[in-house]
Coordinates of C-alpha atoms and ligand atoms in Angstrom, one line a residue:
E1 CA 35.0 -24.0 -58.7
K2 CA 38.3 -22.8 -57.5
G3 CA 36.6 -19.4 -56.8
G4 CA 39.2 -17.5 -58.8
Y5 CA 42.2 -19.2 -57.2
P6 CA 44.8 -21.0 -59.3
W7 CA 44.7 -24.0 -56.9
F8 CA 42.1 -25.5 -54.6
M9 CA 44.8 -25.5 -51.9
L10 CA 45.0 -21.7 -52.0
K11 CA 41.2 -21.5 -51.8
E12 CA 41.2 -23.9 -48.8
I13 CA 43.9 -21.9 -47.0
E14 CA 41.8 -18.7 -47.4
E15 CA 38.7 -20.6 -46.1
Q16 CA 40.4 -21.3 -42.8
P17 CA 38.8 -18.5 -40.7
Q18 CA 35.4 -19.7 -41.8
A19 CA 36.3 -23.4 -41.4
V20 CA 37.4 -22.9 -37.8
A21 CA 34.4 -20.7 -37.0
D22 CA 32.2 -23.6 -38.4
T23 CA 34.0 -26.1 -36.1
L24 CA 33.3 -23.9 -33.1
R25 CA 29.8 -22.9 -34.1
G26 CA 27.1 -24.0 -31.6
R27 CA 29.6 -25.6 -29.3
L28 CA 30.5 -22.7 -27.1
G29 CA 27.8 -21.6 -24.7
D30 CA 27.3 -18.1 -23.3
Q31 CA 28.5 -19.1 -19.8
G32 CA 31.8 -20.5 -21.2
E33 CA 30.4 -24.0 -21.3
I34 CA 31.4 -26.4 -24.0
L35 CA 28.4 -28.0 -25.6
L36 CA 29.3 -31.3 -27.2
D37 CA 25.9 -33.0 -26.8
E38 CA 26.3 -34.7 -30.1
V39 CA 29.2 -36.7 -28.7
R40 CA 27.6 -39.9 -27.6
L41 CA 29.7 -40.5 -24.5
T42 CA 28.0 -39.9 -21.2
D43 CA 29.6 -37.5 -18.7
Q44 CA 30.2 -40.6 -16.5
D45 CA 32.1 -42.2 -19.3
L46 CA 34.2 -39.1 -19.6
R47 CA 34.8 -38.9 -15.8
D48 CA 36.0 -42.5 -15.9
V49 CA 38.7 -41.8 -18.5
D50 CA 42.2 -42.2 -16.9
K51 CA 44.3 -42.3 -20.1
I52 CA 44.0 -40.8 -23.6
F53 CA 45.6 -42.1 -26.8
I54 CA 45.4 -40.0 -29.9
V55 CA 45.9 -42.0 -33.1
A56 CA 46.2 -40.5 -36.6
C57 CA 48.4 -40.2 -39.7
G58 CA 50.3 -37.4 -41.4
T59 CA 48.9 -34.0 -40.8
A60 CA 46.2 -35.3 -38.6
Y61 CA 48.9 -36.8 -36.4
H62 CA 50.4 -33.3 -36.1
A63 CA 47.0 -32.0 -34.9
G64 CA 47.1 -34.7 -32.3
L65 CA 50.5 -33.6 -31.1
V66 CA 49.2 -30.1 -30.6
A67 CA 46.2 -31.5 -28.8
K68 CA 48.4 -33.4 -26.3
Y69 CA 49.8 -30.2 -24.9
A70 CA 46.4 -28.6 -24.4
I71 CA 44.6 -31.8 -23.2
E72 CA 47.1 -32.7 -20.6
H73 CA 47.4 -29.1 -19.4
W74 CA 43.7 -28.6 -19.1
T75 CA 42.5 -32.1 -17.9
R76 CA 45.6 -33.5 -16.2
I77 CA 44.8 -36.8 -17.9
P78 CA 47.9 -38.5 -19.4
C79 CA 47.7 -38.2 -23.1
E80 CA 49.8 -40.0 -25.7
V81 CA 49.9 -39.4 -29.4
E82 CA 50.8 -42.2 -31.7
L83 CA 51.1 -42.8 -35.4
A84 CA 48.1 -45.0 -36.2
S85 CA 50.3 -47.3 -38.3
E86 CA 52.5 -48.0 -35.2
F87 CA 49.9 -48.1 -32.5
R88 CA 48.3 -51.5 -33.0
Y89 CA 51.5 -53.4 -33.7
R90 CA 53.1 -52.7 -30.4
D91 CA 50.3 -54.0 -28.2
P92 CA 49.4 -50.8 -26.4
V93 CA 47.9 -51.0 -22.9
L94 CA 44.2 -50.3 -23.2
D95 CA 41.1 -50.9 -21.2
R96 CA 37.6 -49.6 -20.6
S97 CA 38.8 -46.4 -19.0
T98 CA 41.1 -45.5 -22.0
L99 CA 39.8 -42.9 -24.4
V100 CA 41.2 -43.4 -27.9
V101 CA 40.7 -40.3 -30.1
A102 CA 41.1 -41.1 -33.8
I103 CA 41.6 -38.0 -36.0
S104 CA 40.9 -38.2 -39.7
Q105 CA 39.8 -35.8 -42.3
S106 CA 38.6 -38.4 -44.8
G107 CA 37.4 -40.9 -42.2
E108 CA 38.7 -43.6 -44.5
T109 CA 42.4 -43.8 -43.7
M110 CA 43.1 -47.6 -43.3
D111 CA 45.9 -47.2 -40.8
T112 CA 43.7 -45.1 -38.5
L113 CA 40.7 -47.4 -39.0
M114 CA 42.8 -50.5 -38.0
A115 CA 44.1 -48.7 -34.9
L116 CA 40.6 -47.9 -33.8
R117 CA 39.4 -51.4 -34.4
H118 CA 42.2 -52.7 -32.3
A119 CA 41.3 -50.2 -29.5
K120 CA 37.7 -51.3 -29.6
D121 CA 38.8 -55.0 -29.4
Q122 CA 40.6 -54.0 -26.2
K123 CA 37.4 -52.4 -24.9
A124 CA 38.7 -48.8 -25.0
R125 CA 36.2 -46.1 -25.9
V126 CA 36.8 -44.5 -29.3
L127 CA 36.0 -40.9 -30.2
A128 CA 36.4 -39.9 -33.8
I129 CA 37.3 -36.3 -34.9
C130 CA 36.4 -36.3 -38.5
N131 CA 35.5 -34.0 -41.4
T132 CA 33.6 -36.4 -43.6
N133 CA 30.0 -37.2 -42.5
G134 CA 29.1 -40.8 -42.4
S135 CA 32.6 -42.1 -43.3
T136 CA 33.9 -45.4 -41.9
I137 CA 35.9 -44.1 -39.0
P138 CA 33.0 -42.2 -37.3
R139 CA 30.6 -45.1 -38.1
E140 CA 32.8 -47.5 -36.3
S141 CA 33.6 -45.2 -33.3
D142 CA 31.6 -44.9 -30.1
A143 CA 31.2 -41.2 -30.6
V144 CA 32.1 -38.5 -33.2
L145 CA 32.9 -34.8 -33.2
Y146 CA 32.6 -33.6 -36.8
T147 CA 35.0 -30.7 -37.7
H148 CA 32.5 -29.2 -40.3
G149 CA 35.4 -27.8 -42.3
G150 CA 33.7 -28.4 -45.6
P151 CA 35.1 -30.5 -48.5
E152 CA 38.9 -30.4 -48.8
I153 CA 39.9 -31.1 -52.5
A154 CA 43.6 -30.4 -52.5
V155 CA 45.6 -33.5 -51.5
A156 CA 47.7 -31.6 -49.0
S157 CA 45.7 -30.9 -45.9
T158 CA 45.3 -27.3 -44.7
K159 CA 41.9 -26.3 -43.4
A160 CA 41.3 -29.8 -42.1
F161 CA 44.4 -29.4 -39.9
L162 CA 43.2 -26.2 -38.3
T163 CA 39.7 -27.6 -37.7
Q164 CA 41.2 -30.7 -36.2
V165 CA 43.2 -28.6 -33.8
A166 CA 40.1 -26.6 -32.9
A167 CA 38.0 -29.7 -32.4
C168 CA 40.7 -31.1 -30.1
F169 CA 40.6 -27.9 -28.1
L170 CA 36.9 -28.4 -27.6
V171 CA 37.4 -32.0 -26.5
G172 CA 40.0 -30.9 -24.0
L173 CA 37.9 -28.1 -22.6
H174 CA 34.8 -30.3 -22.4
L175 CA 36.7 -33.0 -20.6
A176 CA 38.1 -30.5 -18.1
Q177 CA 34.6 -29.1 -17.4
V178 CA 32.9 -32.5 -17.1
R179 CA 35.5 -33.7 -14.7
G180 CA 35.5 -30.4 -12.7
V181 CA 39.2 -30.0 -12.7
K182 CA 40.5 -27.0 -10.9
F183 CA 41.3 -25.3 -14.1
A184 CA 37.5 -25.4 -15.1
D185 CA 37.1 -21.8 -13.8
E186 CA 39.4 -20.6 -16.5
V187 CA 37.5 -22.2 -19.3
G188 CA 35.4 -19.1 -19.8
A189 CA 38.5 -17.0 -20.7
I190 CA 39.8 -19.6 -23.0
V191 CA 36.4 -19.9 -24.7
D192 CA 36.6 -16.2 -25.5
Q193 CA 40.1 -16.5 -26.8
L194 CA 39.0 -19.4 -29.0
Q195 CA 36.1 -17.4 -30.3
A196 CA 38.6 -14.7 -31.4
M197 CA 40.8 -17.1 -33.4
P198 CA 38.9 -17.0 -36.8
G199 CA 39.4 -13.3 -36.8
L200 CA 43.1 -13.6 -36.1
I201 CA 43.5 -16.3 -38.8
K202 CA 41.9 -13.8 -41.2
R203 CA 44.4 -11.2 -40.1
V204 CA 47.3 -13.5 -40.8
L205 CA 45.9 -14.3 -44.2
S206 CA 45.8 -10.6 -45.1
T207 CA 49.5 -10.2 -44.5
M208 CA 50.8 -13.1 -46.7
D209 CA 52.2 -11.2 -49.7
G210 CA 55.7 -11.1 -48.2
V211 CA 55.6 -14.8 -47.5
R212 CA 54.6 -15.6 -51.1
E213 CA 57.5 -13.4 -52.3
L214 CA 59.9 -15.1 -49.8
G215 CA 58.7 -18.5 -51.1
R216 CA 59.6 -17.5 -54.7
S217 CA 63.0 -16.3 -53.6
L218 CA 63.7 -19.7 -51.8
A219 CA 62.4 -21.9 -54.7
S220 CA 65.9 -23.1 -55.6
Q221 CA 66.9 -24.2 -52.1
S222 CA 67.4 -27.9 -51.7
T223 CA 66.9 -28.4 -48.0
F224 CA 65.0 -26.7 -45.1
I225 CA 65.0 -27.1 -41.4
F226 CA 62.0 -26.2 -39.2
L227 CA 62.3 -25.7 -35.5
G228 CA 59.8 -25.3 -32.7
R229 CA 59.3 -25.9 -29.0
H230 CA 56.1 -26.9 -27.1
V231 CA 53.1 -26.5 -29.5
G232 CA 55.5 -25.0 -32.0
Y233 CA 57.3 -28.4 -32.4
P234 CA 54.3 -30.1 -34.1
I235 CA 54.0 -27.0 -36.2
A236 CA 57.6 -27.3 -37.3
L237 CA 56.8 -30.9 -38.3
E238 CA 53.8 -29.8 -40.2
G239 CA 55.7 -27.0 -42.0
A240 CA 58.3 -29.6 -43.1
L241 CA 55.7 -32.1 -44.2
K242 CA 53.9 -29.5 -46.4
L243 CA 57.1 -28.6 -48.0
K244 CA 58.1 -32.2 -48.7
E245 CA 54.8 -33.2 -50.2
L246 CA 54.2 -30.0 -52.3
A247 CA 57.7 -28.9 -53.3
Y248 CA 59.5 -32.3 -53.2
V249 CA 62.2 -30.5 -51.3
H250 CA 64.0 -32.2 -48.4
A251 CA 62.7 -30.7 -45.2
E252 CA 62.9 -31.8 -41.5
G253 CA 61.2 -30.5 -38.4
F254 CA 63.0 -30.7 -35.1
A255 CA 62.2 -29.9 -31.5
A256 CA 64.4 -26.8 -31.1
G257 CA 66.0 -28.3 -27.9
E258 CA 67.2 -31.4 -29.9
L259 CA 69.4 -29.3 -32.2
K260 CA 72.5 -29.6 -30.1
H261 CA 72.0 -33.3 -29.8
G262 CA 72.8 -33.8 -33.5
P263 CA 70.9 -32.0 -36.1
I264 CA 72.9 -28.7 -35.7
A265 CA 75.6 -30.5 -37.7
L266 CA 73.3 -30.1 -40.8
I267 CA 73.6 -26.3 -40.7
S268 CA 76.0 -24.8 -43.2
E269 CA 76.4 -21.4 -44.9
G270 CA 72.9 -20.3 -46.1
T271 CA 70.9 -23.3 -44.9
P272 CA 67.3 -22.0 -44.5
V273 CA 66.0 -22.5 -41.0
V274 CA 62.4 -21.7 -40.2
A275 CA 61.7 -21.1 -36.5
V276 CA 58.4 -20.9 -34.8
V277 CA 58.8 -18.6 -31.8
P278 CA 56.4 -18.9 -28.8
S279 CA 54.8 -15.8 -27.4
P280 CA 57.0 -13.9 -25.0
A281 CA 54.0 -13.4 -22.8
G282 CA 52.8 -16.2 -20.6
R283 CA 55.5 -18.8 -20.9
G284 CA 58.4 -16.4 -21.4
F285 CA 61.1 -19.0 -20.8
L286 CA 60.0 -21.0 -23.9
H287 CA 60.3 -17.9 -26.0
D288 CA 63.8 -17.1 -24.7
K289 CA 65.0 -20.7 -25.3
V290 CA 63.8 -20.6 -28.9
V291 CA 65.5 -17.2 -29.5
S292 CA 68.8 -18.6 -28.3
N293 CA 68.3 -21.6 -30.6
I294 CA 67.9 -19.2 -33.5
Q295 CA 71.1 -17.4 -32.4
E296 CA 72.9 -20.8 -32.4
V297 CA 72.0 -21.7 -36.0
R298 CA 72.6 -18.2 -37.2
A299 CA 76.1 -18.2 -35.7
R300 CA 76.7 -21.3 -37.9
G301 CA 75.6 -19.6 -41.1
A302 CA 71.9 -20.4 -41.3
M303 CA 69.5 -18.1 -43.1
T304 CA 66.8 -17.6 -40.5
I305 CA 63.1 -17.3 -41.3
V306 CA 61.4 -16.4 -38.0
I307 CA 57.7 -16.6 -37.2
A308 CA 57.1 -14.4 -34.2
E309 CA 54.3 -12.4 -32.5
E310 CA 53.7 -8.8 -33.3
G311 CA 55.6 -6.7 -30.8
D312 CA 58.3 -9.4 -30.1
E313 CA 61.4 -7.3 -30.6
A314 CA 63.8 -9.8 -29.2
V315 CA 63.9 -11.8 -32.4
V316 CA 64.6 -8.9 -34.7
P317 CA 68.4 -9.0 -34.6
Y318 CA 68.5 -12.7 -35.5
A319 CA 65.8 -12.8 -38.2
D320 CA 67.0 -12.7 -41.8
H321 CA 63.3 -12.8 -42.7
L322 CA 60.6 -12.0 -40.2
I323 CA 57.0 -13.2 -40.4
R324 CA 54.6 -11.7 -37.9
V325 CA 51.5 -13.3 -36.4
P326 CA 49.0 -11.8 -34.0
R327 CA 49.4 -12.3 -30.2
T328 CA 47.6 -15.4 -29.0
P329 CA 47.7 -17.5 -25.8
T330 CA 50.5 -20.0 -26.2
L331 CA 48.4 -23.1 -26.6
L332 CA 46.2 -21.6 -29.3
A333 CA 49.1 -20.2 -31.3
P334 CA 49.2 -23.2 -33.8
L335 CA 46.0 -21.8 -35.3
V336 CA 47.9 -18.8 -36.6
T337 CA 51.5 -20.0 -36.9
T338 CA 50.6 -22.8 -39.3
V339 CA 49.2 -20.5 -41.9
P340 CA 52.4 -18.8 -43.1
L341 CA 54.0 -22.3 -43.4
Q342 CA 51.2 -23.5 -45.6
V343 CA 51.6 -20.4 -47.8
L344 CA 55.3 -20.7 -47.9
A345 CA 55.2 -24.4 -49.1
A346 CA 52.5 -23.6 -51.7
S347 CA 54.5 -20.7 -53.1
I348 CA 57.8 -22.7 -53.3
A349 CA 55.9 -25.6 -55.0
D350 CA 54.3 -23.2 -57.4
A351 CA 57.5 -21.5 -58.2
R352 CA 59.1 -24.9 -58.9
G353 CA 56.3 -25.6 -61.4
H354 CA 54.5 -28.3 -59.5
D355 CA 50.8 -29.2 -59.4
V356 CA 50.0 -27.9 -55.9
D357 CA 46.7 -29.7 -55.7
Q358 CA 47.9 -33.1 -56.9
P359 CA 51.5 -33.8 -55.6
R360 CA 53.1 -36.8 -57.2
N361 CA 52.8 -40.2 -55.5
L362 CA 50.1 -39.0 -53.1
A363 CA 46.3 -39.7 -52.8
K364 CA 43.7 -37.8 -50.9
S365 CA 42.7 -40.7 -48.9
V366 CA 44.9 -43.6 -48.1
T367 CA 42.8 -46.7 -48.0
V368 CA 45.6 -49.3 -47.8
E369 CA 47.7 -50.1 -44.8
Ligands
F6R401 C1 49.2 -34.2 -45.5 C2 48.1 -35.1 -45.7 C3 48.2 -36.5 -45.1 C4 46.9 -36.8 -44.3 C5 46.9 -38.2 -43.8 C6 45.7 -38.5 -42.9 O1 48.9 -32.9 -46.1 O2 47.1 -34.8 -46.3 O3 49.3 -36.6 -44.3 O4 46.8 -35.9 -43.3 O5 47.0 -39.1 -44.8 O6 44.5 -38.4 -43.6 P1 43.1 -38.4 -42.9 O7 43.1 -37.1 -42.1 O8 42.1 -38.3 -44.0 O9 43.0 -39.6 -42.1

């Protein structure tokens, strides 16, 4: 059943190119149009949206954080992302023109379900992004976009995350098109770039031997810091979460710019710091900022593990370990930069002798609040 892999999680990591292709399948038209006919919200409903809230938990929340950057950039609709467990208890401002997007692999997460019920009570429209057909969250939502990632058995979420991110991209592009924002002309180019992502994820997967070896060599470390900026920030959070839940190692993700506001005090000789570096093309200023953050931690003794694009030479002098990913547009990069972090966490956990599929204290779907 594990298809020759020692763990379901490793199988599910390898399935990611297919899973993302399945999320995109049939939803990208030849003319660059995004076909989401199955989403039962009319174009008029979507034109009326003046605010978006994304609610989710854990890894799905990180997918929501990535989505915020893309959705706001493409649609110019304000978009907030909130932990589902916090959302309903703070009396959020919601009405008929608010779109609440609930992201859940299982479709049964109680915190997310309660958040969506609260949103519906306030007359907001609810769109579910979900992997499990017919589960409670899509049944109670006004509309659903299934991720079609296939069953995820390992407790730690991997392919569900990438498919949630891809589905959020579809929602953002669809909204942009329906609303005819200025950006709509560029959708065609982004659609082509999105179509290329499964192939790029596959390429990353074919280069993971070094990451597995690195994981084994880091297995006795007791704390890790993950840094990112822009869409790399949620990926830093996700990398830290994977490591905590699988390896039971203390790990924290930070926005790279926050370092100097406190966390840099954590760095001592040999502290492993994993940095997700944005593409030097496009938004070059983001790239340069992260490179200088890497220099700052290294000057204080950190051991730097740098995830950077092929051809990015500026990082080379500051990387104790360098993990390469293919060139992608900045917003789409999470679909490739997440993969080495999943592999790293799994190999550290395996080297520490843990059950990678069934981490202690965790359940696949959390049906209590
Ligand atoms: C982390 C993980 C959890 C889930 C979270 C939400 O690897 O699996 O953080 O992402 O419990 O679950 P769903 O997506 O089923 O609502």
